[in-house]
Short mmCIF file of C-alpha atoms in Angstrom, two decimals:
data_model
loop_
_atom_site.label_atom_id
_atom_site.label_comp_id
_atom_site.label_asym_id
_atom_site.label_seq_id
_atom_site.Cartn_x
_atom_site.Cartn_y
_atom_site.Cartn_z
CA MET A 1 21.37 -32.00 62.27
CA LYS A 2 17.66 -31.66 61.50
CA ARG A 3 17.86 -27.95 62.41
CA LEU A 4 20.79 -27.51 59.97
CA LYS A 5 18.82 -29.25 57.26
CA LEU A 6 15.83 -26.98 58.02
CA ASN A 7 18.03 -23.88 57.74
CA TYR A 8 19.34 -25.10 54.39
CA LEU A 9 15.75 -25.70 53.28
CA ILE A 10 14.70 -22.16 54.30
CA ILE A 11 17.78 -20.63 52.62
CA GLY A 12 17.11 -22.66 49.48
CA LEU A 13 13.46 -21.61 49.44
CA ILE A 14 14.40 -17.93 49.86
CA THR A 15 16.96 -18.27 47.07
CA VAL A 16 14.37 -19.76 44.73
CA LEU A 17 11.87 -17.00 45.54
CA LEU A 18 14.48 -14.30 44.96
CA ALA A 19 15.52 -15.90 41.67
CA LEU A 20 11.91 -16.00 40.50
CA ALA A 21 11.48 -12.34 41.45
CA LEU A 22 14.68 -11.18 39.74
CA TRP A 23 14.62 -13.59 36.78
CA PRO A 24 12.84 -11.21 34.34
CA ALA A 25 15.48 -8.51 34.89
CA ILE A 26 18.36 -10.78 33.92
CA PRO A 27 19.50 -9.59 30.45
CA TRP A 28 20.04 -13.07 29.02
CA TYR A 29 16.61 -14.30 29.94
CA GLY A 30 14.23 -14.46 26.98
CA GLY A 31 11.40 -16.89 27.67
CA GLY A 32 8.03 -15.46 28.65
CA LYS A 33 8.97 -11.84 27.98
CA ASP A 34 7.61 -9.69 25.22
CA ALA A 35 9.97 -8.36 22.53
CA ILE A 36 10.23 -4.83 23.92
CA SER A 37 11.09 -6.10 27.40
CA GLN A 38 13.84 -8.29 25.97
CA ILE A 39 15.31 -5.40 23.98
CA ARG A 40 15.26 -3.09 26.98
CA ALA A 41 16.72 -5.75 29.27
CA ARG A 42 19.50 -6.26 26.74
CA GLY A 43 19.96 -2.51 26.37
CA VAL A 44 20.51 -2.83 22.63
CA LEU A 45 18.30 -2.69 19.53
CA ARG A 46 19.85 -5.02 16.94
CA VAL A 47 19.24 -3.84 13.39
CA SER A 48 20.45 -5.55 10.24
CA THR A 49 20.76 -3.58 7.02
CA ILE A 50 22.59 -3.42 3.70
CA ASN A 51 24.98 -0.85 2.30
CA SER A 52 23.30 1.41 -0.24
CA PRO A 53 23.12 5.12 -1.18
CA LEU A 54 19.89 5.43 0.82
CA THR A 55 19.77 2.88 3.63
CA TYR A 56 23.23 2.89 5.21
CA TYR A 57 26.65 4.24 4.24
CA THR A 58 29.53 6.13 5.81
CA VAL A 59 30.59 9.75 5.27
CA ASN A 60 33.83 10.93 6.84
CA LYS A 61 33.88 7.58 8.71
CA LEU A 62 30.51 8.35 10.31
CA PRO A 63 27.34 6.30 9.61
CA ALA A 64 24.56 7.90 7.59
CA GLY A 65 21.51 6.92 5.58
CA MET A 66 17.75 7.20 5.92
CA ASP A 67 17.29 3.79 7.51
CA TYR A 68 20.24 4.35 9.81
CA GLU A 69 18.84 7.66 11.06
CA LEU A 70 15.39 6.14 11.56
CA ALA A 71 16.85 3.16 13.42
CA LYS A 72 18.97 5.44 15.63
CA ARG A 73 15.91 7.48 16.54
CA PHE A 74 13.89 4.34 17.20
CA ALA A 75 16.60 3.06 19.54
CA ASP A 76 16.53 6.42 21.34
CA TYR A 77 12.75 6.17 21.55
CA LEU A 78 13.12 2.76 23.24
CA GLY A 79 15.88 4.09 25.52
CA VAL A 80 18.52 1.64 24.29
CA LYS A 81 21.68 1.70 22.18
CA LEU A 82 21.72 0.86 18.48
CA GLN A 83 23.74 -2.04 17.11
CA VAL A 84 23.92 -2.15 13.30
CA THR A 85 24.99 -5.21 11.33
CA VAL A 86 25.61 -4.74 7.59
CA ARG A 87 24.90 -7.78 5.43
CA PRO A 88 25.89 -8.25 1.77
CA ASN A 89 22.43 -9.23 0.50
CA ILE A 90 18.76 -9.49 1.37
CA GLY A 91 18.84 -13.23 1.95
CA ASP A 92 21.36 -12.78 4.75
CA LEU A 93 19.12 -10.14 6.33
CA PHE A 94 16.22 -12.54 6.72
CA ASP A 95 18.63 -15.21 8.00
CA ASP A 96 19.39 -12.81 10.86
CA LEU A 97 15.68 -12.69 11.75
CA ASP A 98 15.34 -16.46 11.44
CA HIS A 99 18.27 -17.11 13.77
CA GLY A 100 17.46 -14.42 16.34
CA LYS A 101 20.44 -12.22 15.39
CA ALA A 102 18.33 -9.13 14.63
CA ASP A 103 15.27 -7.47 16.10
CA VAL A 104 14.50 -5.39 13.01
CA LEU A 105 15.48 -5.29 9.35
CA ALA A 106 15.82 -1.65 8.24
CA ALA A 107 17.09 -1.83 4.69
CA GLY A 108 14.66 -0.21 2.26
CA LEU A 109 12.80 -3.51 1.79
CA ILE A 110 9.68 -3.65 -0.37
CA TYR A 111 6.42 -4.80 1.21
CA ASN A 112 5.78 -8.33 -0.06
CA ASN A 113 2.82 -10.57 0.75
CA GLU A 114 4.91 -13.76 0.55
CA ARG A 115 7.08 -12.54 3.42
CA LEU A 116 4.13 -11.98 5.75
CA SER A 117 3.66 -15.71 6.35
CA HIS A 118 7.01 -15.71 8.18
CA TYR A 119 7.59 -12.10 9.28
CA GLN A 120 5.81 -8.97 10.47
CA SER A 121 6.07 -5.68 8.61
CA GLY A 122 6.26 -2.18 10.02
CA PRO A 123 4.75 1.05 8.69
CA SER A 124 5.53 2.25 5.18
CA TYR A 125 7.83 5.28 5.02
CA TYR A 126 8.24 5.80 1.26
CA SER A 127 7.42 3.94 -1.95
CA VAL A 128 9.30 2.68 -4.99
CA SER A 129 8.66 0.84 -8.23
CA GLN A 130 10.64 -2.16 -9.41
CA GLN A 131 12.59 -1.47 -12.62
CA LEU A 132 14.64 -3.51 -15.05
CA VAL A 133 17.94 -1.84 -15.92
CA TYR A 134 20.50 -2.17 -18.69
CA ARG A 135 23.61 -0.30 -19.86
CA VAL A 136 22.82 2.87 -21.77
CA ASP A 137 24.91 1.95 -24.84
CA LYS A 138 23.05 -1.35 -25.36
CA ALA A 139 19.71 -1.97 -27.07
CA ARG A 140 16.84 -1.03 -24.78
CA PRO A 141 14.45 -3.92 -24.12
CA LYS A 142 10.78 -2.90 -24.09
CA ASN A 143 9.61 -5.97 -22.18
CA PHE A 144 10.88 -9.30 -20.84
CA GLY A 145 10.51 -10.83 -24.28
CA ASP A 146 13.24 -8.54 -25.63
CA LEU A 147 15.94 -9.68 -23.19
CA LYS A 148 19.10 -10.88 -24.89
CA GLY A 149 21.65 -11.70 -22.24
CA ARG A 150 21.97 -12.56 -18.57
CA LEU A 151 19.44 -11.36 -16.01
CA ILE A 152 20.65 -11.74 -12.42
CA VAL A 153 18.79 -10.64 -9.28
CA PRO A 154 19.80 -10.70 -5.61
CA SER A 155 18.74 -13.63 -3.45
CA GLY A 156 15.81 -13.07 -1.11
CA SER A 157 14.55 -10.03 -3.01
CA ALA A 158 10.89 -9.19 -3.61
CA TYR A 159 11.70 -8.95 -7.31
CA LEU A 160 11.43 -12.73 -7.64
CA THR A 161 7.66 -12.61 -7.09
CA ASN A 162 7.11 -10.41 -10.15
CA LEU A 163 9.59 -12.36 -12.26
CA LYS A 164 7.82 -15.64 -11.50
CA GLU A 165 4.45 -14.07 -12.26
CA ALA A 166 5.72 -12.69 -15.58
CA LYS A 167 7.13 -16.09 -16.49
CA ASP A 168 3.91 -17.93 -15.59
CA LYS A 169 1.50 -15.52 -17.27
CA GLN A 170 3.23 -14.05 -20.32
CA TYR A 171 6.90 -14.89 -20.86
CA PRO A 172 7.48 -18.65 -20.48
CA ASP A 173 11.03 -18.35 -21.83
CA LEU A 174 12.01 -15.78 -19.21
CA ASP A 175 14.98 -17.03 -17.22
CA TRP A 176 17.24 -15.56 -14.59
CA ALA A 177 19.96 -16.39 -12.13
CA ILE A 178 20.05 -15.60 -8.43
CA SER A 179 23.19 -14.11 -6.94
CA THR A 180 24.00 -15.42 -3.47
CA ASP A 181 26.92 -13.11 -2.81
CA MET A 182 26.08 -9.86 -4.64
CA GLY A 183 23.45 -7.44 -3.36
CA GLN A 184 21.30 -5.02 -5.34
CA LYS A 185 23.90 -2.25 -5.36
CA SER A 186 26.69 -4.53 -6.60
CA LEU A 187 24.50 -5.95 -9.37
CA LEU A 188 23.42 -2.49 -10.51
CA GLU A 189 27.07 -1.42 -10.62
CA ALA A 190 27.90 -4.55 -12.62
CA VAL A 191 25.33 -3.54 -15.25
CA ALA A 192 26.71 0.02 -15.36
CA ASP A 193 30.23 -1.37 -15.83
CA GLY A 194 29.14 -3.67 -18.68
CA LYS A 195 29.84 -6.85 -16.68
CA LEU A 196 26.18 -7.88 -16.57
CA ASP A 197 23.36 -7.42 -19.09
CA TYR A 198 20.36 -6.88 -16.84
CA THR A 199 19.22 -6.75 -13.24
CA VAL A 200 16.24 -5.44 -11.30
CA GLY A 201 16.34 -2.68 -8.70
CA ASP A 202 14.09 -0.25 -6.91
CA SER A 203 13.52 3.15 -8.50
CA VAL A 204 15.06 5.22 -5.68
CA THR A 205 18.30 3.25 -5.43
CA ILE A 206 18.63 3.31 -9.21
CA ALA A 207 18.08 7.09 -9.33
CA LEU A 208 20.75 7.65 -6.67
CA LEU A 209 23.27 5.33 -8.32
CA GLN A 210 22.79 7.04 -11.68
CA ARG A 211 24.43 10.12 -10.13
CA VAL A 212 27.63 8.08 -9.88
CA HIS A 213 27.04 5.52 -12.66
CA PRO A 214 25.31 7.42 -15.48
CA ASN A 215 25.64 4.42 -17.81
CA LEU A 216 22.91 2.73 -15.76
CA ALA A 217 19.64 3.08 -17.68
CA VAL A 218 16.04 2.11 -16.92
CA ALA A 219 14.42 -0.16 -19.52
CA PHE A 220 10.91 -0.41 -18.06
CA ASP A 221 8.95 -0.68 -14.81
CA ILE A 222 7.98 -4.18 -13.73
CA SER A 223 5.69 -3.02 -10.91
CA ASP A 224 3.56 -0.10 -9.79
CA GLU A 225 4.58 1.98 -6.78
CA GLU A 226 5.02 -0.30 -3.76
CA PRO A 227 5.50 0.62 -0.08
CA VAL A 228 8.87 0.22 1.62
CA THR A 229 8.81 -1.12 5.15
CA TRP A 230 10.83 -2.60 8.00
CA TYR A 231 10.54 -6.28 8.89
CA LEU A 232 10.60 -8.00 12.26
CA PRO A 233 10.16 -11.59 13.45
CA GLN A 234 6.75 -13.24 13.56
CA ARG A 235 6.01 -13.42 17.27
CA SER A 236 3.09 -14.22 19.55
CA ASP A 237 3.27 -10.70 21.02
CA ASP A 238 2.94 -7.43 19.12
CA SER A 239 4.87 -5.21 21.51
CA LEU A 240 7.67 -4.37 19.08
CA ASN A 241 5.26 -3.73 16.23
CA ALA A 242 3.09 -1.53 18.45
CA ALA A 243 6.13 0.47 19.60
CA MET A 244 7.22 0.88 15.98
CA LEU A 245 3.77 2.14 14.96
CA ASP A 246 3.78 4.67 17.79
CA PHE A 247 7.32 5.79 16.91
CA PHE A 248 6.50 6.37 13.22
CA SER A 249 3.29 8.13 14.21
CA GLN A 250 5.24 10.52 16.45
CA MET A 251 7.82 11.09 13.72
CA GLY A 252 5.02 12.01 11.34
CA GLU A 253 3.28 14.35 13.76
CA GLU A 254 6.52 16.14 14.64
CA GLY A 255 7.47 16.57 10.98
CA ALA A 256 10.70 14.60 11.53
CA LEU A 257 9.76 11.96 8.97
CA ALA A 258 9.07 14.64 6.35
CA ARG A 259 12.47 16.20 7.05
CA LEU A 260 14.23 12.85 6.60
CA ASP A 261 12.27 12.27 3.41
CA GLU A 262 13.40 15.67 2.12
CA LYS A 263 16.99 15.07 3.20
CA TYR A 264 17.39 11.74 1.44
CA LEU A 265 14.70 11.71 -1.25
CA GLY A 266 13.87 15.37 -1.91
CA HIS A 267 16.55 15.79 -4.60
CA VAL A 268 15.83 12.49 -6.40
CA GLY A 269 14.30 14.01 -9.51
CA THR A 270 14.80 13.69 -13.23
CA PHE A 271 18.15 12.34 -14.37
CA ASP A 272 20.26 14.24 -16.91
CA TYR A 273 22.74 11.82 -18.48
CA VAL A 274 24.79 14.45 -20.34
CA ASP A 275 25.08 16.81 -17.37
CA THR A 276 26.08 13.98 -15.03
CA ARG A 277 28.70 12.65 -17.46
CA THR A 278 30.11 16.17 -17.89
CA PHE A 279 30.33 16.64 -14.13
CA LEU A 280 32.05 13.30 -13.54
CA ARG A 281 34.63 14.14 -16.24
CA ALA A 282 35.24 17.45 -14.48
CA ILE A 283 35.86 15.54 -11.24
CA ASP A 284 38.54 13.52 -13.02
CA ASN A 285 40.12 16.32 -15.01
CA THR A 286 39.57 19.64 -13.22
CA LEU A 287 38.91 18.99 -9.54
CA PRO A 288 42.37 17.56 -8.66
CA ASN A 289 43.94 20.96 -9.41
CA ILE A 290 41.62 22.91 -7.09
CA GLN A 291 40.52 20.34 -4.50
CA SER A 292 43.04 21.59 -1.94
CA LEU A 293 41.46 25.07 -2.06
CA PHE A 294 38.01 23.72 -1.23
CA GLN A 295 39.51 21.71 1.62
CA LYS A 296 41.45 24.70 2.89
CA TYR A 297 38.54 27.16 2.98
CA SER A 298 35.56 24.90 3.70
CA SER A 299 35.73 25.68 7.44
CA SER A 300 32.69 24.03 9.08
CA LEU A 301 31.27 22.99 5.70
CA ASP A 302 31.96 19.71 3.96
CA TRP A 303 34.52 20.61 1.29
CA ARG A 304 32.62 18.51 -1.24
CA LEU A 305 29.54 20.67 -0.70
CA LEU A 306 31.62 23.79 -1.29
CA ALA A 307 32.98 22.19 -4.46
CA ALA A 308 29.45 21.36 -5.62
CA ILE A 309 28.38 24.97 -5.05
CA SER A 310 31.33 26.22 -7.07
CA TYR A 311 30.53 23.82 -9.92
CA GLN A 312 26.94 25.04 -10.01
CA GLU A 313 28.19 28.63 -10.06
CA SER A 314 30.98 28.43 -12.63
CA HIS A 315 31.59 24.79 -13.66
CA TRP A 316 34.95 25.30 -11.93
CA ASN A 317 35.97 27.91 -14.48
CA PRO A 318 38.00 30.67 -12.72
CA GLN A 319 37.36 33.04 -15.65
CA ALA A 320 33.58 32.64 -15.63
CA THR A 321 31.63 35.87 -16.07
CA SER A 322 27.86 36.39 -16.32
CA PRO A 323 25.98 39.13 -18.21
CA THR A 324 25.03 40.64 -14.83
CA GLY A 325 28.67 41.12 -13.86
CA VAL A 326 29.23 38.33 -11.31
CA ARG A 327 32.60 36.65 -11.83
CA GLY A 328 34.96 33.87 -10.84
CA MET A 329 34.79 30.39 -9.34
CA MET A 330 32.07 31.41 -6.86
CA MET A 331 30.50 34.09 -9.12
CA LEU A 332 30.77 36.97 -6.65
CA THR A 333 29.32 40.39 -7.28
CA ARG A 334 31.67 43.37 -7.05
CA ASN A 335 30.03 44.62 -3.84
CA THR A 336 30.13 41.20 -2.19
CA ALA A 337 33.78 40.76 -3.17
CA ASP A 338 34.66 44.15 -1.67
CA SER A 339 32.92 43.26 1.60
CA LEU A 340 35.00 40.07 1.77
CA GLN A 341 38.34 41.72 0.89
CA VAL A 342 38.48 39.84 -2.41
CA SER A 343 40.60 42.05 -4.65
CA ASP A 344 40.64 39.74 -7.68
CA ARG A 345 37.46 37.78 -8.32
CA LEU A 346 39.18 35.79 -11.07
CA ASP A 347 41.79 34.42 -8.67
CA PRO A 348 40.56 30.90 -7.73
CA GLU A 349 41.85 31.03 -4.16
CA GLN A 350 40.40 34.46 -3.39
CA SER A 351 37.08 33.53 -4.96
CA ILE A 352 36.72 30.23 -3.09
CA ARG A 353 37.71 31.85 0.21
CA GLY A 354 35.28 34.71 -0.35
CA GLY A 355 32.43 32.46 -1.41
CA SER A 356 32.90 30.21 1.60
CA GLU A 357 32.95 33.15 4.01
CA TYR A 358 29.86 34.69 2.45
CA LEU A 359 27.95 31.41 2.64
CA GLN A 360 28.85 31.03 6.29
CA ARG A 361 27.59 34.56 6.94
CA MET A 362 24.29 33.50 5.40
CA MET A 363 24.17 30.38 7.59
CA ALA A 364 24.75 32.49 10.70
CA LYS A 365 21.76 34.68 9.78
CA VAL A 366 19.37 31.78 9.20
CA PRO A 367 16.73 31.70 12.01
CA SER A 368 17.72 29.42 14.89
CA THR A 369 14.37 27.59 14.72
CA ILE A 370 15.48 25.87 11.51
CA PRO A 371 16.99 22.38 12.14
CA ASP A 372 20.79 22.23 11.88
CA ASP A 373 20.85 19.80 8.95
CA GLU A 374 18.54 22.07 6.88
CA ARG A 375 20.16 25.44 7.57
CA ILE A 376 22.52 25.02 4.62
CA TRP A 377 19.63 24.88 2.10
CA PHE A 378 18.10 28.12 3.43
CA ALA A 379 21.56 29.70 3.32
CA LEU A 380 22.08 28.58 -0.27
CA ALA A 381 18.74 30.03 -1.32
CA SER A 382 19.80 33.28 0.33
CA TYR A 383 23.19 33.09 -1.41
CA ASN A 384 21.40 32.82 -4.74
CA MET A 385 18.48 35.27 -4.51
CA GLY A 386 19.16 37.29 -1.37
CA TYR A 387 18.40 36.86 2.31
CA ALA A 388 15.35 39.10 2.29
CA HIS A 389 13.64 37.06 -0.43
CA MET A 390 14.33 33.88 1.54
CA LEU A 391 12.48 35.47 4.49
CA ASP A 392 9.62 36.28 2.14
CA ALA A 393 9.44 32.63 1.10
CA ARG A 394 9.23 31.60 4.75
CA LYS A 395 6.45 34.10 5.44
CA LEU A 396 4.53 32.93 2.37
CA THR A 397 4.93 29.33 3.56
CA ALA A 398 3.49 30.16 6.98
CA LYS A 399 0.65 32.14 5.41
CA GLN A 400 -0.32 29.09 3.34
CA GLY A 401 -0.27 26.77 6.36
CA GLY A 402 3.14 25.22 5.77
CA ASN A 403 6.09 24.99 8.13
CA PRO A 404 8.47 27.94 7.56
CA ASP A 405 11.28 25.99 9.25
CA SER A 406 10.97 23.02 6.87
CA TRP A 407 12.97 23.17 3.65
CA ALA A 408 10.53 20.71 2.06
CA ASP A 409 7.72 23.24 2.59
CA VAL A 410 9.65 26.42 1.86
CA LYS A 411 11.26 25.25 -1.38
CA LEU A 412 7.80 24.73 -2.88
CA ARG A 413 7.07 28.44 -2.35
CA LEU A 414 10.27 29.69 -3.98
CA PRO A 415 8.87 29.65 -7.55
CA MET A 416 5.85 31.62 -6.30
CA LEU A 417 8.10 34.63 -5.67
CA SER A 418 8.20 35.21 -9.44
CA GLN A 419 4.39 35.11 -9.79
CA LYS A 420 2.56 38.43 -9.35
CA ARG A 421 -0.36 37.08 -7.34
CA TYR A 422 2.12 35.86 -4.72
CA TYR A 423 5.01 38.34 -4.73
CA THR A 424 2.57 41.23 -4.22
CA GLN A 425 1.87 39.65 -0.80
CA THR A 426 5.53 39.81 0.21
CA SER A 427 7.68 42.52 1.78
CA TYR A 428 10.45 42.57 -0.82
CA GLY A 429 8.54 41.80 -4.00
CA TYR A 430 9.56 39.93 -7.10
CA ALA A 431 12.41 37.40 -7.02
CA ARG A 432 13.60 34.68 -9.36
CA GLY A 433 12.55 32.03 -6.91
CA HIS A 434 12.38 29.28 -9.53
CA GLU A 435 16.09 29.85 -10.18
CA ALA A 436 16.86 29.59 -6.46
CA TYR A 437 14.88 26.34 -6.31
CA ASN A 438 16.82 24.81 -9.21
CA TYR A 439 20.07 26.21 -7.82
CA VAL A 440 19.74 24.37 -4.50
CA GLU A 441 18.44 21.16 -6.08
CA ASN A 442 21.32 21.06 -8.56
CA ILE A 443 23.88 21.57 -5.81
CA ARG A 444 22.39 18.69 -3.84
CA LYS A 445 22.62 16.44 -6.92
CA TYR A 446 26.22 17.47 -7.60
CA GLN A 447 27.13 16.82 -3.98
CA ILE A 448 25.61 13.31 -4.14
CA SER A 449 27.54 12.61 -7.34
CA LEU A 450 30.80 13.97 -5.95
CA VAL A 451 30.62 12.09 -2.64
CA GLY A 452 29.58 8.84 -4.32
CA TYR A 453 32.10 9.10 -7.15
CA LEU A 454 35.03 9.77 -4.84
CA GLN A 455 33.98 6.88 -2.61
CA GLU A 456 33.78 4.67 -5.69
CA GLN A 457 37.29 5.69 -6.71
CA ASP A 458 38.59 4.83 -3.23
CA LYS A 459 36.80 1.47 -3.29
CA ARG A 460 38.17 0.54 -6.70
CA LEU A 461 41.67 1.54 -5.67
CA ALA A 462 41.38 -0.67 -2.59
CA GLN A 463 40.08 -3.54 -4.73
CA ARG A 464 42.97 -3.21 -7.18
CA ASN A 465 45.46 -3.20 -4.33
CA ALA A 466 43.79 -6.29 -2.83
CA GLU A 467 43.80 -8.08 -6.20
CA ASP A 468 47.47 -7.23 -6.73
CA ALA A 469 48.29 -8.57 -3.28
CA GLU A 470 46.26 -11.73 -3.98
CA LEU A 471 48.02 -12.32 -7.29
CA ALA A 472 51.36 -11.80 -5.63
CA GLN A 473 50.47 -14.60 -3.21
CA GLY A 474 49.34 -16.89 -6.01
CA TYR A 475 45.64 -17.11 -5.07
CA PRO A 476 43.03 -17.12 -7.89
CA ALA A 477 40.17 -14.62 -7.90
CA VAL A 478 36.84 -16.03 -6.70
CA GLU A 479 33.90 -15.89 -9.12
CA PRO A 480 30.45 -14.85 -7.80
CA LYS A 481 28.25 -17.80 -6.77
CA LEU A 482 25.10 -18.01 -8.87
CA ALA A 483 22.16 -20.35 -8.47
CA MET A 484 20.33 -20.87 -11.78
CA ASN A 485 16.56 -20.48 -11.69
#
């Protein structure tokens, strides 16, 4: 009996020793391990974000966005899978950190000193200013003292710090409400739609939304440029923060961060209200009659990109003709049309087919060292000014110490091709490089407008259908919850 008890004691002791040895590898164990070890043991990086034109959205049912791409690459860097949770507002994001539901917040959040008492921040990857917005057909306020109407801001936002400071120091009558169920994007759209007088947003998100909601206007800046960063929990160990710093450092050294910046921010330039309004009207009135042709002949391209190219070329006018003799929806030259078996350049279907085929020929010629997601911009520059001049721009970029495979670097050299001191250094001489630069940038802006506007139409249609169904069931609509300041 004693021997049996001794055996049980030995077995129990061995079991305890094995458990202690294996305990750290058990995925659900958290105590005593640093953040990186917990993430790797779990096999998943949990990221919370918000839906916006920059941070996270879906295109063709696939996730996209600058923060999404960065988070995906960071998960790959850690050797784990990415799990993304989309929250409706900033307050809910920080709730995820507080309750251990997220490892990182990647949502275009502004660096804010008040947050650092509870959270850690990551590296800055771009900067924005805070701006007050109003609807373009209303009186423009010059400062907070001019506000005549409701000002609502999203809960948990960094904007509250500046509003409180303005109220304390200069505008004692300044008042605002805090939305607990509408995020920045929804509030900006409410101002554009005339449902809200004012809100505050960051300059990049506002600039992107203006491509879809041109009635959104900037009244004034309420802050200088401020860094945008990721946030993570305040912990005793810095393993996650250290890994994040190393990851961003590698991204910078490899040029990957610059390429993402160019992809998502490179076309955010000056806003043309009239041009944007004209384009959106063309989407409503002209595009439905020719959309099927873009879809039919887009091949490997996104049909909306092909449509944006055609709008830049001809404003979707099949009879368009330039003084130089290019004609039709895709403004083909006679020689190019002949090489593509386009017998009638003024026939919309022939022109769109020919233009698509020619663009894909250009893409096939683009050097293989250029990243896949940037090849289209090099091809478009070639489409506009000729392939040889695009090669000259790349050579000039390399000569000046830039990266000839980076569109962000090469596009800066395009205007130089029309300046004598530069084009005399090239193989093929003078080119209207400034026109090629504007050509590509305009197409990128039109594509952003087209994608966003069509998504907005789909969303509003879904909302109307949901409201109709709700009314049919006899349920009242729910008003947004607002907490008065």
